[in-house]
Short mmCIF file of C-alpha atoms in Angstrom, two decimals:
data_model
loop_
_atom_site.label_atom_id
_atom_site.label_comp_id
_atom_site.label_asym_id
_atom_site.label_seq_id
_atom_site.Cartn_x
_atom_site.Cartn_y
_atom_site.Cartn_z
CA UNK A 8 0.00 0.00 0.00
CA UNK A 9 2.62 2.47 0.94
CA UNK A 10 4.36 1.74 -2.75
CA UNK A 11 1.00 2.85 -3.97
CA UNK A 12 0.30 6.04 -1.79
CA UNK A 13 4.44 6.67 -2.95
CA UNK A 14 2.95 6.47 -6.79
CA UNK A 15 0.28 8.45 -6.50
CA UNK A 16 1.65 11.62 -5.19
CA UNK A 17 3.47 12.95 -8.34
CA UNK A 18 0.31 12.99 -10.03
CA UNK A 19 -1.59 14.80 -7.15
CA UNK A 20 1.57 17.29 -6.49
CA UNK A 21 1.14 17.65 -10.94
CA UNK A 22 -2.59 18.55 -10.86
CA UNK A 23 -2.29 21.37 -8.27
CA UNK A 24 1.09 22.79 -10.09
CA UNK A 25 -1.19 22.59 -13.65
CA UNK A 26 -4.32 24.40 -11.39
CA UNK A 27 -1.96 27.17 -9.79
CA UNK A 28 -0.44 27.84 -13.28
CA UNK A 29 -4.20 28.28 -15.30
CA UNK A 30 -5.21 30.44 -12.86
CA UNK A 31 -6.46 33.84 -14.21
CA UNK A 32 -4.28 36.77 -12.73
CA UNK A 33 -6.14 39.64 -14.42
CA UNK A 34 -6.43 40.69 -11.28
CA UNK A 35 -10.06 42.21 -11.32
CA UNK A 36 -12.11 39.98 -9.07
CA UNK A 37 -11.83 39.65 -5.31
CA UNK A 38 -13.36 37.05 -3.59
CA UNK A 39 -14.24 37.26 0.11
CA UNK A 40 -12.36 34.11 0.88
CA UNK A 41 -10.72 31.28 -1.05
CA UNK A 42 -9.07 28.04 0.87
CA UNK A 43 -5.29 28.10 0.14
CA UNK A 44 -3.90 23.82 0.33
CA UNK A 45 -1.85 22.25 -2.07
CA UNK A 46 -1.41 18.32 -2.99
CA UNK A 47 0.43 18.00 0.70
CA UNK A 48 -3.75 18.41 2.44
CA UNK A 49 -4.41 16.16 -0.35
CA UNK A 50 -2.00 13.60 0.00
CA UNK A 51 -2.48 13.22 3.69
CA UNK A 52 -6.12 13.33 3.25
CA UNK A 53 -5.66 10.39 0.21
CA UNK A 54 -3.67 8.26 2.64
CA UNK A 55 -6.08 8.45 5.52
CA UNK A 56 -8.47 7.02 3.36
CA UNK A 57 -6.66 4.43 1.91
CA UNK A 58 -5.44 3.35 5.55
CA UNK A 59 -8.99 2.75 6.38
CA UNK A 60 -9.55 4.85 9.49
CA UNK A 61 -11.69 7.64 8.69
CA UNK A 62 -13.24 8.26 12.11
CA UNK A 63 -11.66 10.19 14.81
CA UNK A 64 -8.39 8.51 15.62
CA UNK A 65 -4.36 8.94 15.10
CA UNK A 66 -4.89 11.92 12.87
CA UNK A 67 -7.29 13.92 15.37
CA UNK A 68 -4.26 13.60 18.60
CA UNK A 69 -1.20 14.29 16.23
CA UNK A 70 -3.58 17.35 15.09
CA UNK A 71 -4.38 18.21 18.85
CA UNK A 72 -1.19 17.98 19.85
CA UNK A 73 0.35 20.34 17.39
CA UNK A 74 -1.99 22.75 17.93
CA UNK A 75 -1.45 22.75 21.94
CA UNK A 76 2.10 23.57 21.11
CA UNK A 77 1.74 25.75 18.23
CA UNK A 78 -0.81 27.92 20.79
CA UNK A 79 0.85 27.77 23.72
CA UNK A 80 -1.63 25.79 25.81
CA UNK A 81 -1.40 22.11 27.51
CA UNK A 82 -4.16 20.59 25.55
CA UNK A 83 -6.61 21.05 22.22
CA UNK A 84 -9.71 18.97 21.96
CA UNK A 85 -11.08 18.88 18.27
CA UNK A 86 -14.60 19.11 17.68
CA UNK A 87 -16.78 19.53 13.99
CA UNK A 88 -17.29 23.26 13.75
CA UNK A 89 -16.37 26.43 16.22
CA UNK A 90 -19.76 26.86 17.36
CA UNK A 91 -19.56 23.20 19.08
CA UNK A 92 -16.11 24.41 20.66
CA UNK A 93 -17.61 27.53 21.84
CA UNK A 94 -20.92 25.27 23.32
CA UNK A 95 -18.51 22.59 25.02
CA UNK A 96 -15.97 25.04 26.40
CA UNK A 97 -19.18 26.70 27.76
CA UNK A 98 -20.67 23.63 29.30
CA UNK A 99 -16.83 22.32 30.45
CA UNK A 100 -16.70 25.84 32.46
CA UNK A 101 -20.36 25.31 33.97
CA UNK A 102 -19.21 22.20 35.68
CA UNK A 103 -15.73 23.14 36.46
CA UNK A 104 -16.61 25.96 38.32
CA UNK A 105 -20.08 25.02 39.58
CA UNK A 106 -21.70 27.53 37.08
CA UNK A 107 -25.65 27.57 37.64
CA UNK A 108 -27.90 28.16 35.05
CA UNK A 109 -29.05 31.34 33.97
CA UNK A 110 -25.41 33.07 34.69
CA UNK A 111 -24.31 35.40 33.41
CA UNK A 112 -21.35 35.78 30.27
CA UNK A 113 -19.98 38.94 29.24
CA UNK A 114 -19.56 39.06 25.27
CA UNK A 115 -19.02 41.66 22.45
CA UNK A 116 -22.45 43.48 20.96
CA UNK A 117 -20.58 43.41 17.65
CA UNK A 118 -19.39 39.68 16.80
CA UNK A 119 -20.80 36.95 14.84
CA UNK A 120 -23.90 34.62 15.79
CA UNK A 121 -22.27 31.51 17.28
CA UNK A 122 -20.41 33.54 20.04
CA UNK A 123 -23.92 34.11 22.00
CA UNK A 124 -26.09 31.25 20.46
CA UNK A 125 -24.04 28.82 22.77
CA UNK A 126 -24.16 30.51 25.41
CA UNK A 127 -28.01 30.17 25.15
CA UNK A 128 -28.04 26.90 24.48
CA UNK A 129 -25.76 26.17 27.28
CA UNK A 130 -28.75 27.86 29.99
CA UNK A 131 -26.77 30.84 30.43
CA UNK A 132 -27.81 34.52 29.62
CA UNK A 133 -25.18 36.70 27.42
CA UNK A 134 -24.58 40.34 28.67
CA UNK A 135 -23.86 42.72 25.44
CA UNK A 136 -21.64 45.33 25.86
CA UNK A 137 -20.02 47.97 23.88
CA UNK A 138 -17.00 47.40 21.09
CA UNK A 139 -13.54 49.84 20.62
CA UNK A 140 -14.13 51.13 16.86
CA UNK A 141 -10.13 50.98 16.29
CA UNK A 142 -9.83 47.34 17.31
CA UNK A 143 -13.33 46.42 16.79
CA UNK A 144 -13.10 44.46 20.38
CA UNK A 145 -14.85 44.29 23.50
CA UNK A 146 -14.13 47.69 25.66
CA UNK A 147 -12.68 46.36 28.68
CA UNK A 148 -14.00 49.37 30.60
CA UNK A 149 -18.12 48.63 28.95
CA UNK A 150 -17.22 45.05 30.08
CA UNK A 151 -16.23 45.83 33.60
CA UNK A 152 -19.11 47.99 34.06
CA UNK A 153 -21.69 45.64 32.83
CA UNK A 154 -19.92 43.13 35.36
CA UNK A 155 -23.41 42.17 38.04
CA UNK A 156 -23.16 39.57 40.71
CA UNK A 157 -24.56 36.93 38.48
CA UNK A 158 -21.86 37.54 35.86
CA UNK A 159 -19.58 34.56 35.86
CA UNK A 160 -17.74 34.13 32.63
CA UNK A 161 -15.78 36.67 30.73
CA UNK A 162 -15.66 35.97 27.00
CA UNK A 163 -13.85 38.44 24.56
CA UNK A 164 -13.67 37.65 20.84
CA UNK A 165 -10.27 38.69 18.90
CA UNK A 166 -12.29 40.61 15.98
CA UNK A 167 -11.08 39.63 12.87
CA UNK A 168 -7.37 38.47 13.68
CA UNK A 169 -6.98 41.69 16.57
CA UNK A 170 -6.06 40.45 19.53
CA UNK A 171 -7.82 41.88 22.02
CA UNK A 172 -6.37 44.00 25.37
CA UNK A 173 -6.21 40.69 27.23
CA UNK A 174 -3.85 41.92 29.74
CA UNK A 175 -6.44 44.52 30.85
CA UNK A 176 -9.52 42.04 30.42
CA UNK A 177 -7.70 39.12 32.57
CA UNK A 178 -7.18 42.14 35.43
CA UNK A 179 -10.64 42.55 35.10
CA UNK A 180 -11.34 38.86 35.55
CA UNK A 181 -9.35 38.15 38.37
CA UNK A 182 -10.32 41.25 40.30
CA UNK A 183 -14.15 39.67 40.17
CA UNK A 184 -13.25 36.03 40.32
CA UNK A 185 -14.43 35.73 36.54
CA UNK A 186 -13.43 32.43 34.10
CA UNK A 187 -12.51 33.77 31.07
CA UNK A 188 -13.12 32.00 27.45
CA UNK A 189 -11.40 33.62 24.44
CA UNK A 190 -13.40 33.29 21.09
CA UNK A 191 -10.48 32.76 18.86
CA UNK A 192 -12.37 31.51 15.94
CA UNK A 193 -11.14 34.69 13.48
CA UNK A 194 -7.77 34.69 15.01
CA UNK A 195 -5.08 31.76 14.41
CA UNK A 196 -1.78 32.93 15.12
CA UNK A 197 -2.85 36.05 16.22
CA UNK A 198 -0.50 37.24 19.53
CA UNK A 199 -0.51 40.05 22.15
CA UNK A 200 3.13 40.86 23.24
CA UNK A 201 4.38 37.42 22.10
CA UNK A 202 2.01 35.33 23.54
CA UNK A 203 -0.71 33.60 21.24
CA UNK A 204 -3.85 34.33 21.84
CA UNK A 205 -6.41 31.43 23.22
CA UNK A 206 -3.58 30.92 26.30
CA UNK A 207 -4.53 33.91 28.58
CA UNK A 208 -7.92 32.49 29.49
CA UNK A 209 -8.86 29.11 31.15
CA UNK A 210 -10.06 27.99 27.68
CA UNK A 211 -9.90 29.09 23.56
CA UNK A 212 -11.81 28.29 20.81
CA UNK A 213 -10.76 28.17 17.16
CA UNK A 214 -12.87 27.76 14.41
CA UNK A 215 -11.39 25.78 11.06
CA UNK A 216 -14.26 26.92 8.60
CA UNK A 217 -13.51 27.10 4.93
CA UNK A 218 -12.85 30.85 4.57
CA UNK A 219 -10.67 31.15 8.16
CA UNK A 220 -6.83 31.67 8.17
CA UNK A 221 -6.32 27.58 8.72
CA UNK A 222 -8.89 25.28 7.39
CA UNK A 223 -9.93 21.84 7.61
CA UNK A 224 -13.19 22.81 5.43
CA UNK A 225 -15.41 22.35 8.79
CA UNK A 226 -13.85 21.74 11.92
CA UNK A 227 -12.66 23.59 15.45
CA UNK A 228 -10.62 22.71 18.75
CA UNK A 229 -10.81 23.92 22.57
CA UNK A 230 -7.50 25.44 24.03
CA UNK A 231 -7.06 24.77 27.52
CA UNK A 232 -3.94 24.46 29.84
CA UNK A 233 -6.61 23.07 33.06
CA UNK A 234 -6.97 19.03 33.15
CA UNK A 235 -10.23 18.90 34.21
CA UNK A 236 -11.72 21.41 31.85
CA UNK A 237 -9.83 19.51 29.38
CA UNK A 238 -11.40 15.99 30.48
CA UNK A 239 -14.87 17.99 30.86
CA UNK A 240 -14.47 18.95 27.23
CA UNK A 241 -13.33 15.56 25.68
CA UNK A 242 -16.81 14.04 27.72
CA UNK A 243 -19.04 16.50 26.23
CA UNK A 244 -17.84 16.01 23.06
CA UNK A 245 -18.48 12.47 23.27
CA UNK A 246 -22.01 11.40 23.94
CA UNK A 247 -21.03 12.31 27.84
CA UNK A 248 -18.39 9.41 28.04
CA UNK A 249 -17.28 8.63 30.95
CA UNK A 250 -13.72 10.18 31.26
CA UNK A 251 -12.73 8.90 35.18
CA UNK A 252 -9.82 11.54 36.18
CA UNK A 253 -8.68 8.92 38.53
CA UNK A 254 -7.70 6.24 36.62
CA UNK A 255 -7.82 6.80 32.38
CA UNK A 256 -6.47 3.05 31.65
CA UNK A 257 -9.00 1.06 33.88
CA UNK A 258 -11.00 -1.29 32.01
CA UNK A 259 -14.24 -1.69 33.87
CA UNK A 260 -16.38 0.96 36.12
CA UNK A 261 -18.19 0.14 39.21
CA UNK A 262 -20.22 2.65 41.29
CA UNK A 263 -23.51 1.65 43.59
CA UNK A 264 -25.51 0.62 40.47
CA UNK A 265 -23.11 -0.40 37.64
CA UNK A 266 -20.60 -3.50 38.87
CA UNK A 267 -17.51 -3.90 36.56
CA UNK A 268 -19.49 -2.12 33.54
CA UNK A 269 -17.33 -1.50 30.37
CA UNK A 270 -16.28 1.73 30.75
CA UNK A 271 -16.23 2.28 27.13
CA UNK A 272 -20.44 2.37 27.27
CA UNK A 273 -20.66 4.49 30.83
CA UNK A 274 -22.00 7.65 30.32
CA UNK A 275 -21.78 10.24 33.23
CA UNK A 276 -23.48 13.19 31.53
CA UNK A 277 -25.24 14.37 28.61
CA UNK A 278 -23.26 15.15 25.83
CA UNK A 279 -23.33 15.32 21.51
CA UNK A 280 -21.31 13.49 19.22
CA UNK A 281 -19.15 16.61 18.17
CA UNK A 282 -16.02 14.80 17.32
CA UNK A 283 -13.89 15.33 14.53
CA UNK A 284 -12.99 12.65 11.92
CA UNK A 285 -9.04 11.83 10.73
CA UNK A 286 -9.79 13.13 6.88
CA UNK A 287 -10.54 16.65 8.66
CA UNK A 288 -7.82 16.58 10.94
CA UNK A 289 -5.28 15.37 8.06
CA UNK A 290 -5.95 18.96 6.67
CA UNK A 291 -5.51 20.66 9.93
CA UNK A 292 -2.13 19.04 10.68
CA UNK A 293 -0.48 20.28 7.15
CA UNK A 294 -2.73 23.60 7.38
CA UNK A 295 -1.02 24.71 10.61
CA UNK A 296 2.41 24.32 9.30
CA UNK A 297 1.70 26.38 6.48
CA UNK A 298 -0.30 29.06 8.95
CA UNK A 299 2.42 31.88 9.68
CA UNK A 300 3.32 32.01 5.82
CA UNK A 301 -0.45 32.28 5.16
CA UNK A 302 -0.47 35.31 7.42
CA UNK A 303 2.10 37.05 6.28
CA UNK A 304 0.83 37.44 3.17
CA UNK A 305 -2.86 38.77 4.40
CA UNK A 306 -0.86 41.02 6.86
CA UNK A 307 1.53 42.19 3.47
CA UNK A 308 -2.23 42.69 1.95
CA UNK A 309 -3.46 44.74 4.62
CA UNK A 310 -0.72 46.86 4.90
CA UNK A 311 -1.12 48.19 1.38
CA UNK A 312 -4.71 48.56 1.50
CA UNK A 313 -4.35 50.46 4.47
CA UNK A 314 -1.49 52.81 2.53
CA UNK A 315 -4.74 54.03 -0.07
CA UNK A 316 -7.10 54.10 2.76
CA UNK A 317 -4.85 56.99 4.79
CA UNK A 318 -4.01 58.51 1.70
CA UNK A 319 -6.58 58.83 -1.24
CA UNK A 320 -9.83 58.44 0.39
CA UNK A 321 -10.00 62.43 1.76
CA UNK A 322 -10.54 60.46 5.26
CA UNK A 323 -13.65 58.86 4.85
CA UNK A 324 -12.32 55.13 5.06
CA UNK A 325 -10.27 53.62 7.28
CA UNK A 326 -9.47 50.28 8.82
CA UNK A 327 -7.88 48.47 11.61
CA UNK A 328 -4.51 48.74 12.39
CA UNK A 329 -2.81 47.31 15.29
CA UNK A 330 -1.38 48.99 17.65
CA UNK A 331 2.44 48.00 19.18
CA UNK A 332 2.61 44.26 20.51
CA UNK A 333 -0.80 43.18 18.99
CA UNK A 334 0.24 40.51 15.66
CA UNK A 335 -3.14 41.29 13.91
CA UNK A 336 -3.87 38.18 11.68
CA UNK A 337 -6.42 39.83 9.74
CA UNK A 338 -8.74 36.99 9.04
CA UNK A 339 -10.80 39.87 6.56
CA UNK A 340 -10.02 43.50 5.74
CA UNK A 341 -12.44 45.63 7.48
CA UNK A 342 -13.57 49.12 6.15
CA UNK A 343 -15.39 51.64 8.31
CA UNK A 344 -16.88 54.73 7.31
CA UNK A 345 -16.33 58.14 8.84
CA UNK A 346 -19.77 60.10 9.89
CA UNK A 347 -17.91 62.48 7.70
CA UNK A 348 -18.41 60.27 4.58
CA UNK A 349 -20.82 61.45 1.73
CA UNK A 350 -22.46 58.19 0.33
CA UNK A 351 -24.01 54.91 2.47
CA UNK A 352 -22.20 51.92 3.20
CA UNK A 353 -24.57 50.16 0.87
CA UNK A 354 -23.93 52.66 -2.07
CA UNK A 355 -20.01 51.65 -1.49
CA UNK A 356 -20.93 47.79 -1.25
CA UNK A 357 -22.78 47.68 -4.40
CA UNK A 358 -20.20 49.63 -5.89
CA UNK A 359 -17.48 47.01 -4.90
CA UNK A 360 -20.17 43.94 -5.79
CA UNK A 361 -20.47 45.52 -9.30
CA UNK A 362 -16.80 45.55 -10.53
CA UNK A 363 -16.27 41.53 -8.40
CA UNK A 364 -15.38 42.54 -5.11
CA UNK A 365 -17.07 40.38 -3.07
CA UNK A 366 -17.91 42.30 0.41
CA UNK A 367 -19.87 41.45 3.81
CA UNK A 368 -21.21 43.66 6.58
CA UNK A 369 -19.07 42.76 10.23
CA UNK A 370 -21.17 39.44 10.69
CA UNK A 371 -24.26 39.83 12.81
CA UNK A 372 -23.53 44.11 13.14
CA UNK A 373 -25.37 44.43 16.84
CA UNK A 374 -26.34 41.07 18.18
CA UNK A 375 -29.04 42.04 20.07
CA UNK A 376 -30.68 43.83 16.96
CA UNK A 377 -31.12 40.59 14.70
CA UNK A 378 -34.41 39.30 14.94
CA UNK A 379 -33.57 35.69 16.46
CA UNK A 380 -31.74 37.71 19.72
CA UNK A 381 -34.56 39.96 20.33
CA UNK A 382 -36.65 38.04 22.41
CA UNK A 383 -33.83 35.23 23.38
CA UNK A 384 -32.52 35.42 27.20
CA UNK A 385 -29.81 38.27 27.22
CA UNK A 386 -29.40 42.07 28.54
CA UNK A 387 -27.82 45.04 26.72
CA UNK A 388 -25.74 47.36 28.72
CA UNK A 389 -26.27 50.73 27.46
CA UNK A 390 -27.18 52.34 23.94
CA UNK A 391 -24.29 50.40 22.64
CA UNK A 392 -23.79 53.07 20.53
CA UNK A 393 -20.07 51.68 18.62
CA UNK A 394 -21.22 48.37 18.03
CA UNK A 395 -24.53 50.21 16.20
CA UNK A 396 -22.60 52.21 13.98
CA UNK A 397 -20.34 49.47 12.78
CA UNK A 398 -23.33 47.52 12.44
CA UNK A 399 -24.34 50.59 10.13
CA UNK A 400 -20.99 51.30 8.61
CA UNK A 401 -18.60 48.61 8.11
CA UNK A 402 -18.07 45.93 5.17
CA UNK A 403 -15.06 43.47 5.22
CA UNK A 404 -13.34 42.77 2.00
CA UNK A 405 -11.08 39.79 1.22
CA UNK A 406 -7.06 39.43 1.71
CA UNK A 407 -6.15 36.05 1.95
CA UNK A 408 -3.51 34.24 0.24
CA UNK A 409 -5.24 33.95 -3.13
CA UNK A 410 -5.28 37.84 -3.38
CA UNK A 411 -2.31 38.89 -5.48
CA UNK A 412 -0.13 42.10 -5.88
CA UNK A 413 -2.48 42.35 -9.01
CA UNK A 414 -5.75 41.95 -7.14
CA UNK A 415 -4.34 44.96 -4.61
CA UNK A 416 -4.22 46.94 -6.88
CA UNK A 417 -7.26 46.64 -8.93
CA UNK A 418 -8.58 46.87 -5.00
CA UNK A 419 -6.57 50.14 -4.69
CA UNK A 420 -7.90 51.51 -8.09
CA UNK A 421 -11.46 51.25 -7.43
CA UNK A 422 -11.79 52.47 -3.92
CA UNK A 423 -10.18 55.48 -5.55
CA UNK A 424 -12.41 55.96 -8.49
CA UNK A 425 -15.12 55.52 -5.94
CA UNK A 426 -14.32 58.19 -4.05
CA UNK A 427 -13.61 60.51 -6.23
CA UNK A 428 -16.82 59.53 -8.51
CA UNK A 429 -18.95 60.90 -4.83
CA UNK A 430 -16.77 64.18 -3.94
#
């Protein structure tokens, strides 16, 4: 078999060098996100399958394991999507630290959808408070104020690759005897001050969806450095498994009902099936090698984009840019406009949409505003006026690895025609 797997790979590795050489490098069409893997995700994903293990197995651990170190924590646990990270990090938390229901978690107003729908589903109730519009994070000052004596969980999202002011936020925490969860689901590789984020808190999240820095086409993990939050997690995500702290190699389970059960079939909570199978995690493990080189190049992106911005747009656009000690992955290319501006954010959209630049509004724009949060469990704190206007005011354009020098600068070219075509 291995003679086989040896044969096939020159053909795989010549297929991807004929697709990267047709492709079309006019330059004028920007897509919001495009997977970057080559015939080395292929070939490990080809040899998984012709080993015959499929399931969650070898694959998944050497994938966990590399992530743990890449991150800087003691564990990952992989699970199918980020939202079922978020949910089982949530539900890991509730137990390890004797959580009741209807607690309280602090989260950005301006994120995406799965960082509060877990947190409802878990029986807890999310607290929105206000964003920073430079970073586009959670205001540690909005989220120590909104702090109540059922708040119990702390749980800042790094917006779009930013890292956010976790030194300040973990202050916070500890001061009120807060756990703290970092949504790190736009933010692989990104660091504050050396240190990656997902490690400040007692548990990350990442999210390995098809148009994020690192992809495994679906797929997330759980960061933790604590044991039992890690055992917690690997239980939920596992029909409830049984996962005995005290002894991981004993063969049978006895307690005042069950006498020498298999303790493969004991079940001491309820959990999902959330696992991750060894095709997916064959992606992840050659994806995260390739993950620093893949941000380079968005952060090379950026960096001109944000050149035209400061310049040629008679300060009406700008964009994130990160301030000393923040490594800002930039999972998209956000651009706000100024109150000053004279056109609409849509008027600028459809003017992108209509020469092939894909765009997007900042996910969900105001969580509480969207029609399935309205009525859900949840409290705002304040008028939330930043989150509102970038709910109002911001698209995100795309800078991954498929965007070329060429694609910049058609970019470059039509925000300026755009502006000067309104002034």
């Amino acid at each position: 078999m291995d003679k086989c797997i040896a044969a096939i790979f020159p053909l795989v590795k010549e297929y991807y060098d004929r697709q990267a050489a047709q492709v079309d490098d006019a330059g004028n069409e920007v897509r919001l996100s495009a997977p970057a893997f080559d015939e080395h995700e292929a070939m490990r994903a080809i040899s998984t399958i012709l080993g015959g293990w499929i399931s969650q197995g070898k694959n998944v651990r050497e994938f966990e394991e590399s992530a743990a170190r890449y991150f800087g924590t003691g564990s990952g646990i992989a699970v199918n999507s980020g939202s079922s990270a978020n949910l089982i990090a949530l539900l890991a938390l509730k137990e390890h630290k004797g959580i009741e229901d209807g607690a309280e978690v602090i989260v950005p107003a301006a994120t995406f959808a799965t960082v509060s729908m877990p947190v409802i589903q878990a029986g807890l109730v999310p607290v929105y408070v206000d964003v920073d519009l430079d970073s586009l994070n959670i205001s540690p000052d909005a989220a120590e104020a909104a702090i109540s004596e059922r708040t119990k969980i702390l749980m800042p999202v790094h917006t779009l690759g930013y890292p956010a002011e976790m030194d300040q936020l973990m202050a916070i925490a500890a001061k009120h005897d807060l756990a703290v969860l970092e949504d790190c689901c736009e933010a692989h590789g990104s660091a504050l001050n050396g240190q990656k984020v997902s490690s400040f808190g007692d548990v990350g999240t990442y999210s390995f969806f098809v148009a994020h820095n690192m992809t495994t086409g679906e797929g997330g993990m759980v960061m933790t450095s604590n044991a039992d939050i890690d055992r917690l997690c690997r239980s939920y995500r596992e029909f409830g498994r049984y996962k005995g702290a005290e002894n991981e190699t004993a063969r049978y389970y006895s307690d005042d009902v069950l006498t020498d059960y298999d303790v493969r079939y004991v079940f001491d909570r309820l959990g999902y099936n959330l696992r991750m199978t060894d095709v997916t995690a064959a992606f992840g493990i050659e994806q995260l090698k390739k993950l620093d080189g893949m941000n380079d190049m968005r952060r090379a992106n950026a960096a001109e984009l944000i050149s035209v911005l400061n310049s040629k747009t008679k300060g009406y656009l700008s964009s994130t840019e990160a301030a000393p000690g923040h490594h800002h992955t930039y999972y998209t290319f956000p651009i706000l406009l100024h109150e000053s501006a004279p056109f609409t954010r849509r008027q600028f959209a459809e003017y992108l949409e209509a020469r092939n630049i894909e765009t997007r509004p900042l996910f969900a724009g105001c969580l509480p505003d969207q029609p399935a949060f309205r009525n859900a469990p949840g409290r705002n704190v304040g008028e939330l006026p930043c989150a509102r206007y970038l709910r109002d005011n911001l698209i995100f354009i795309g800078i991954h690895p498929g965007v070329t020098k060429k694609n910049i600068g058609y970019l470059s070219d039509v925000i300026v025609e755009f502006i000067s075509s309104h002034t």
